[in-house]
Coordinates of C-alpha atoms and ligand atoms in Angstrom, one line a residue:
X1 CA -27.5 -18.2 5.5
X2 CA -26.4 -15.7 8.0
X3 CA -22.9 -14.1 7.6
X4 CA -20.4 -15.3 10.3
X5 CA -19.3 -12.4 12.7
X6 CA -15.5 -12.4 12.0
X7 CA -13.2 -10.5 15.0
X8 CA -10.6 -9.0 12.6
X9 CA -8.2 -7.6 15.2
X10 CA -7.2 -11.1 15.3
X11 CA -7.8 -12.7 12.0
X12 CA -4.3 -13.9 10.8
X13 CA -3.4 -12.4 7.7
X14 CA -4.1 -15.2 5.6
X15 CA -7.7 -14.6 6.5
X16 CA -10.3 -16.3 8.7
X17 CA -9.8 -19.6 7.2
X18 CA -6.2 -19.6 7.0
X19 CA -4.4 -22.9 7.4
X20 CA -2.1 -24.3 9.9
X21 CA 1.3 -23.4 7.8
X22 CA -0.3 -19.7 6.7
X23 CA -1.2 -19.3 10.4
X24 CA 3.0 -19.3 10.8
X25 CA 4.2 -17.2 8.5
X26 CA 4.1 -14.1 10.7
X27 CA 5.5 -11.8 12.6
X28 CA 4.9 -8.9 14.9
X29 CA 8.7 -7.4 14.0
X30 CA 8.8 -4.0 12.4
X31 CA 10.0 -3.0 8.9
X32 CA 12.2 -0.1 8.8
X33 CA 10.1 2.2 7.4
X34 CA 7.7 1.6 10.5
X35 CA 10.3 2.3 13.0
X36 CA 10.5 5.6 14.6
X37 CA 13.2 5.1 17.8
X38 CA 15.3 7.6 18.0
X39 CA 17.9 5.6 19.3
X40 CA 19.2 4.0 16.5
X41 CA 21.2 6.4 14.7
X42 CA 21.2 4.6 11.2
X43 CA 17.8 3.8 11.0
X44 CA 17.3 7.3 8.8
X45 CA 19.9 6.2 6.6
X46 CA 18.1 2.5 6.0
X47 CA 14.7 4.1 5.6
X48 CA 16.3 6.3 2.8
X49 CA 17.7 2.9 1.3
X50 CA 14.9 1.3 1.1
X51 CA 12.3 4.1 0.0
X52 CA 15.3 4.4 -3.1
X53 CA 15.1 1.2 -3.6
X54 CA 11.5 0.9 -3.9
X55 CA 11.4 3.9 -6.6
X56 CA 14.2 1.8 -8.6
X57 CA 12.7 -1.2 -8.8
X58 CA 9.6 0.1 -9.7
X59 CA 11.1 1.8 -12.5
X60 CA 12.9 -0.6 -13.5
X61 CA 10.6 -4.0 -13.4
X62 CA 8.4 -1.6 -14.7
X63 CA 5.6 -2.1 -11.2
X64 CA 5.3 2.5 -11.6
X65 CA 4.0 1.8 -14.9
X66 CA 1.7 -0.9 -14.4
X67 CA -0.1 1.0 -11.6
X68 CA -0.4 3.9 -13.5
X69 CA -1.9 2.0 -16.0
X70 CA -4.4 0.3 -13.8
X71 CA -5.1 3.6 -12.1
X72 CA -6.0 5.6 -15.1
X73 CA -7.6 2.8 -16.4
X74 CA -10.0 3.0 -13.0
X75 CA -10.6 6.9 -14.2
X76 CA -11.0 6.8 -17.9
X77 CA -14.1 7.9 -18.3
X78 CA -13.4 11.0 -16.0
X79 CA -12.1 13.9 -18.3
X80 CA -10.1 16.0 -15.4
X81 CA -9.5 13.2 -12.8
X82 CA -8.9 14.3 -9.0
X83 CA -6.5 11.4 -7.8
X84 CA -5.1 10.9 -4.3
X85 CA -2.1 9.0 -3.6
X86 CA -1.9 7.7 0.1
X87 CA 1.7 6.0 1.2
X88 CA 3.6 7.4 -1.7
X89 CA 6.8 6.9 -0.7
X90 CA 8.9 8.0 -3.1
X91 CA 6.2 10.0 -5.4
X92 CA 7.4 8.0 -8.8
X93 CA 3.5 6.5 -9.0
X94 CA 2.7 10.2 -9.0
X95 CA 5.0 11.2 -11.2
X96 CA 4.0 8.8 -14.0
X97 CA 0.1 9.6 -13.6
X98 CA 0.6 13.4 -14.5
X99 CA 3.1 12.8 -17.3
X100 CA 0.3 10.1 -18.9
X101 CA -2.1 12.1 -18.1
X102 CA -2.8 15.6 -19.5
X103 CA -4.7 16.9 -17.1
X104 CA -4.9 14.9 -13.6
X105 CA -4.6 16.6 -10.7
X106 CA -2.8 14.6 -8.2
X107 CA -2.2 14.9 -4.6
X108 CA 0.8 13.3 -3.2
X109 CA 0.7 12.2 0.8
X110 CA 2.4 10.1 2.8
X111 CA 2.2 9.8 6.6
X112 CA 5.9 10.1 7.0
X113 CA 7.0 13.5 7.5
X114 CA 10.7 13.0 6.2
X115 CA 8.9 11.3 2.9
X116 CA 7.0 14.1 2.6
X117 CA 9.8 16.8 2.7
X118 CA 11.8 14.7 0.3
X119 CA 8.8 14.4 -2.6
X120 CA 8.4 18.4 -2.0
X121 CA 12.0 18.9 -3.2
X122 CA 11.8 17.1 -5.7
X123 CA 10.1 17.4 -9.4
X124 CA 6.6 17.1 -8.2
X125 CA 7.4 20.0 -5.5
X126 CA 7.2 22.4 -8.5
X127 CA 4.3 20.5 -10.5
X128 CA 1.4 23.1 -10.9
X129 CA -0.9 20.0 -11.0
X130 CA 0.6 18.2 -8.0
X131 CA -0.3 19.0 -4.7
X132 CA 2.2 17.8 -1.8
X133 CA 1.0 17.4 1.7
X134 CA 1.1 14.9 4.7
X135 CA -2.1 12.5 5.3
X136 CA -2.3 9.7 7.4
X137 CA -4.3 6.5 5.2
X138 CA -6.5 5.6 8.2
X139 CA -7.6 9.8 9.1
X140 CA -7.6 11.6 5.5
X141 CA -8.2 14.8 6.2
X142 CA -10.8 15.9 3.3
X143 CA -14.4 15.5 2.9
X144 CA -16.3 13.1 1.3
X145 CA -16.3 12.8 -2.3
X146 CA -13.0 14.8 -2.7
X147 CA -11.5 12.9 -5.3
X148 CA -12.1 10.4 -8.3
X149 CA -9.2 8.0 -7.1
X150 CA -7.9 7.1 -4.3
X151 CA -4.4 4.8 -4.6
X152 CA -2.5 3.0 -2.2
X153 CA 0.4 0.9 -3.3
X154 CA 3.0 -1.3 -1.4
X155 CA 1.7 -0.3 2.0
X156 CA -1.7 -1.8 3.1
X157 CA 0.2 -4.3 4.6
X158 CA 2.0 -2.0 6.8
X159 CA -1.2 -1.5 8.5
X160 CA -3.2 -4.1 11.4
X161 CA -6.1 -5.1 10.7
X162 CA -8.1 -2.4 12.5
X163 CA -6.1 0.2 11.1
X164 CA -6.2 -1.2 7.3
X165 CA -10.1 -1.4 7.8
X166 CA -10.1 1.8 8.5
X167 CA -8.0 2.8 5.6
X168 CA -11.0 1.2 3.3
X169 CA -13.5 3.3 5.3
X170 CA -11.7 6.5 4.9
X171 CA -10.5 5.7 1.6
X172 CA -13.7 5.3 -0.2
X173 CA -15.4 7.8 1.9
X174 CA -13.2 10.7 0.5
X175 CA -13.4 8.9 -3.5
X176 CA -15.2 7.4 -5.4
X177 CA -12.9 4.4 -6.0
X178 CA -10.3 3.2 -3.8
X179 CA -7.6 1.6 -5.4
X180 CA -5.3 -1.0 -3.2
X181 CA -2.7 -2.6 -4.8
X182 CA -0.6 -4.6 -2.5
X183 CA 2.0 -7.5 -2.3
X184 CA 0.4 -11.2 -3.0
X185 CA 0.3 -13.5 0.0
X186 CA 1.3 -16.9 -2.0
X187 CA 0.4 -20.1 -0.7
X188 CA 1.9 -21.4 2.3
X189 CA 4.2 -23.7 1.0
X190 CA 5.4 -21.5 -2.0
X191 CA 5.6 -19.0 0.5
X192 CA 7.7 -20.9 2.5
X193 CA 10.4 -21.1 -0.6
X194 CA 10.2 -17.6 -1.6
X195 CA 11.4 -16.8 2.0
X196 CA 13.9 -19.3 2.2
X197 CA 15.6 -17.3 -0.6
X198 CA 14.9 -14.0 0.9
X199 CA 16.4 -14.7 4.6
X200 CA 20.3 -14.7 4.3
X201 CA 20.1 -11.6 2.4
X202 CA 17.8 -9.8 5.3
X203 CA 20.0 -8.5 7.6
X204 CA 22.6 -7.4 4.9
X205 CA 20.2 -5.3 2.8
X206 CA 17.5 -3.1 4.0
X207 CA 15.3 -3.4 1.1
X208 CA 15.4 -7.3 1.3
X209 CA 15.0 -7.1 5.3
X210 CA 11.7 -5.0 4.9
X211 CA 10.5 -7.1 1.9
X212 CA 10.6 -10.3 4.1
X213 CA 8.9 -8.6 7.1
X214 CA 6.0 -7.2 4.2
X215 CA 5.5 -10.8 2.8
X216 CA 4.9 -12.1 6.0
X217 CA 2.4 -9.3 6.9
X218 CA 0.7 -9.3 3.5
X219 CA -3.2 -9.6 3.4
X220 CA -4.5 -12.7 1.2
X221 CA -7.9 -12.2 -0.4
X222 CA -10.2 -13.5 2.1
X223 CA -8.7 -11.6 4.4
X224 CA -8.9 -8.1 1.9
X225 CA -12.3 -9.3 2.2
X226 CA -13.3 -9.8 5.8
X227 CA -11.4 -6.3 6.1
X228 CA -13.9 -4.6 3.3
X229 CA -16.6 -6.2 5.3
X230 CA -15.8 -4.8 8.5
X231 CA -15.0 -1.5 6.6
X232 CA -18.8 -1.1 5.9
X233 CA -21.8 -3.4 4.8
X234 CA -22.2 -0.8 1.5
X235 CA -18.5 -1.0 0.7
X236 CA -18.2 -3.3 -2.7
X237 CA -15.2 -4.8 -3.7
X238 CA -13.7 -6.5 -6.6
X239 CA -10.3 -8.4 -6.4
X240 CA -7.9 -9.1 -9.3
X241 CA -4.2 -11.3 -9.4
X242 CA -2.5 -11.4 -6.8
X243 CA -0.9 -15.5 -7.0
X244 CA 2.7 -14.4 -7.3
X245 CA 2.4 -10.7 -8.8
X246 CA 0.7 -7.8 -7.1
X247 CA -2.7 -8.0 -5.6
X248 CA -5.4 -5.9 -6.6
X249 CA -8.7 -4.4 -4.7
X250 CA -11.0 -1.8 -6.3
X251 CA -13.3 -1.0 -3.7
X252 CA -16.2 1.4 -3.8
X253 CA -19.5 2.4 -1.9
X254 CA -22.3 1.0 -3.6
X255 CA -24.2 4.2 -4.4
X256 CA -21.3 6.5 -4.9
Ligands
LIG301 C1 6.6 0.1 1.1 S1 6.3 1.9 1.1 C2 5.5 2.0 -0.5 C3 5.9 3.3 -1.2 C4 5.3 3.4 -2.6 N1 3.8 3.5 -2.5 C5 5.7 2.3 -3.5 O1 4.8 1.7 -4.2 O2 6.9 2.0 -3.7 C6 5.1 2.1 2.2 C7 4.7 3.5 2.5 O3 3.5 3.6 3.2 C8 3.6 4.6 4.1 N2 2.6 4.4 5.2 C9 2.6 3.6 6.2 N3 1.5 3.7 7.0 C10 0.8 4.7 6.4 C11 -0.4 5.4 6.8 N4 -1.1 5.1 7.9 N5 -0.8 6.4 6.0 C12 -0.1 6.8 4.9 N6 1.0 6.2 4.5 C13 1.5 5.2 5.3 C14 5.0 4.6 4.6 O4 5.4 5.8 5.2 C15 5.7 4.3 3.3 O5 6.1 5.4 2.6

């Protein structure tokens, strides 16, 4: 049978099949880390808030660790892995793969230039193996090949769908694996409940106001794969979890 044509740049995100209730739960409003007016004088101060609070929760429920895991466990059988980390944020993903592993060399980006600056002063600003530098997910400036790993966690759903295709594209152009690890997009009506709790607490704490905007703008599978499709007809992909805890896409050119 022949593969259906899908127009991703409006595809909602629950994919081209997505029912009537998914087909709801969204919104074109901004988190505050995508916000840039210069207008609003606290906005630095929230995006600070909820980068922090992203770092401490990961430490704490213990999400750094089980990325590092899965992304070392996507290099082991390379002896001095060349890993890029695209959206890092705070750089604690980063900082966990060079103290697990003895000899990964890992280069730290994020398209936000304040982001950036802050990772750079911090520990991994002195790391011999840790490179620090600015990169934009969907316009990596490297060539092809460059690296083992690719990683992007928390953030694919910060992107459209053009713009996340394009991530794939570039992402598994410059390495061999590209490694997306994202919020899940539950269904519909469990949605629906997880947001209910969520809501009062949005405009009170940044973290939680950003975390209701990503739910609503996170990717479910079919959609990961429609994306992956439109990425590139050799571009495999293989999907893991994602019901409640974190989604996971290992994509890869078939060839590479
Ligand atoms: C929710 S934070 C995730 C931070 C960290 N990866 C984590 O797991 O906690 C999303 C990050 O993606 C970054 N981001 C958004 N669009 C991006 C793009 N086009 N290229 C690279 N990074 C991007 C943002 O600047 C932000 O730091």
């Amino acid at each position: 049978m022949a593969e259906q044509t899908i127009d991703i740049t409006s595809m909602p995100r629950g994919g081209p099949h997505a029912s009537c209730l998914d087909r709801l739960l969204r919104t074109d409003r901004l988190e505050y880390l995508d916000r840039d007016d210069a207008d609003d004088p606290d906005l630095a101060r929230r995006k600070r808030s909820v980068i922090r609070a992203l770092d401490w929760t990961g430490q704490v429920f213990g999400n750094h660790g089980r990325f590092a895991a899965i992304a070392l466990d996507a290099v082991a059988d390379v002896a001095d892995p060349k890993i890029l980390e695209l959206g890092a944020g705070h750089g604690g993903l980063s900082r966990l793969l060079l103290d697990w592993h003895p000899t990964a060399q890992v280069t730290v980006t994020d398209v936000d230039a304040d982001s950036v600056e802050a990772i750079a002063a911090g520990e991994l600003g002195s790391h011999r193996r840790a490179q620090i530098r600015r990169i934009d997910a969907t316009a990596i400036d490297a060539p092809d090949g460059s690296f083992d790993l690719a990683v992007f966690a928390l953030s694919f759903h910060h992107l459209g769908p053009d713009a996340a295709a394009q991530v794939i594209a570039e992402g598994t152009r410059v390495a061999h694996i590209l490694l997306i690890i994202d919020l899940p997009r539950p269904p519909a009506p469990l949605h629906l409940l997880r947001l209910a709790t969520m809501l009062p607490w949005a405009p009170l704490v940044p973290f939680v106001h950003d975390g209701v905007i990503s739910s609503l703008r996170a990717y479910s599978p079919s959609a990961l794969r429609a994306l992956a499709r439109h990425a590139g007809p050799d571009i495999d992909v293989e999907l893991r979890g994602g019901c409640l805890g974190p989604q996971i896409m290992v994509a890869r050119r078939i060839g590479s």
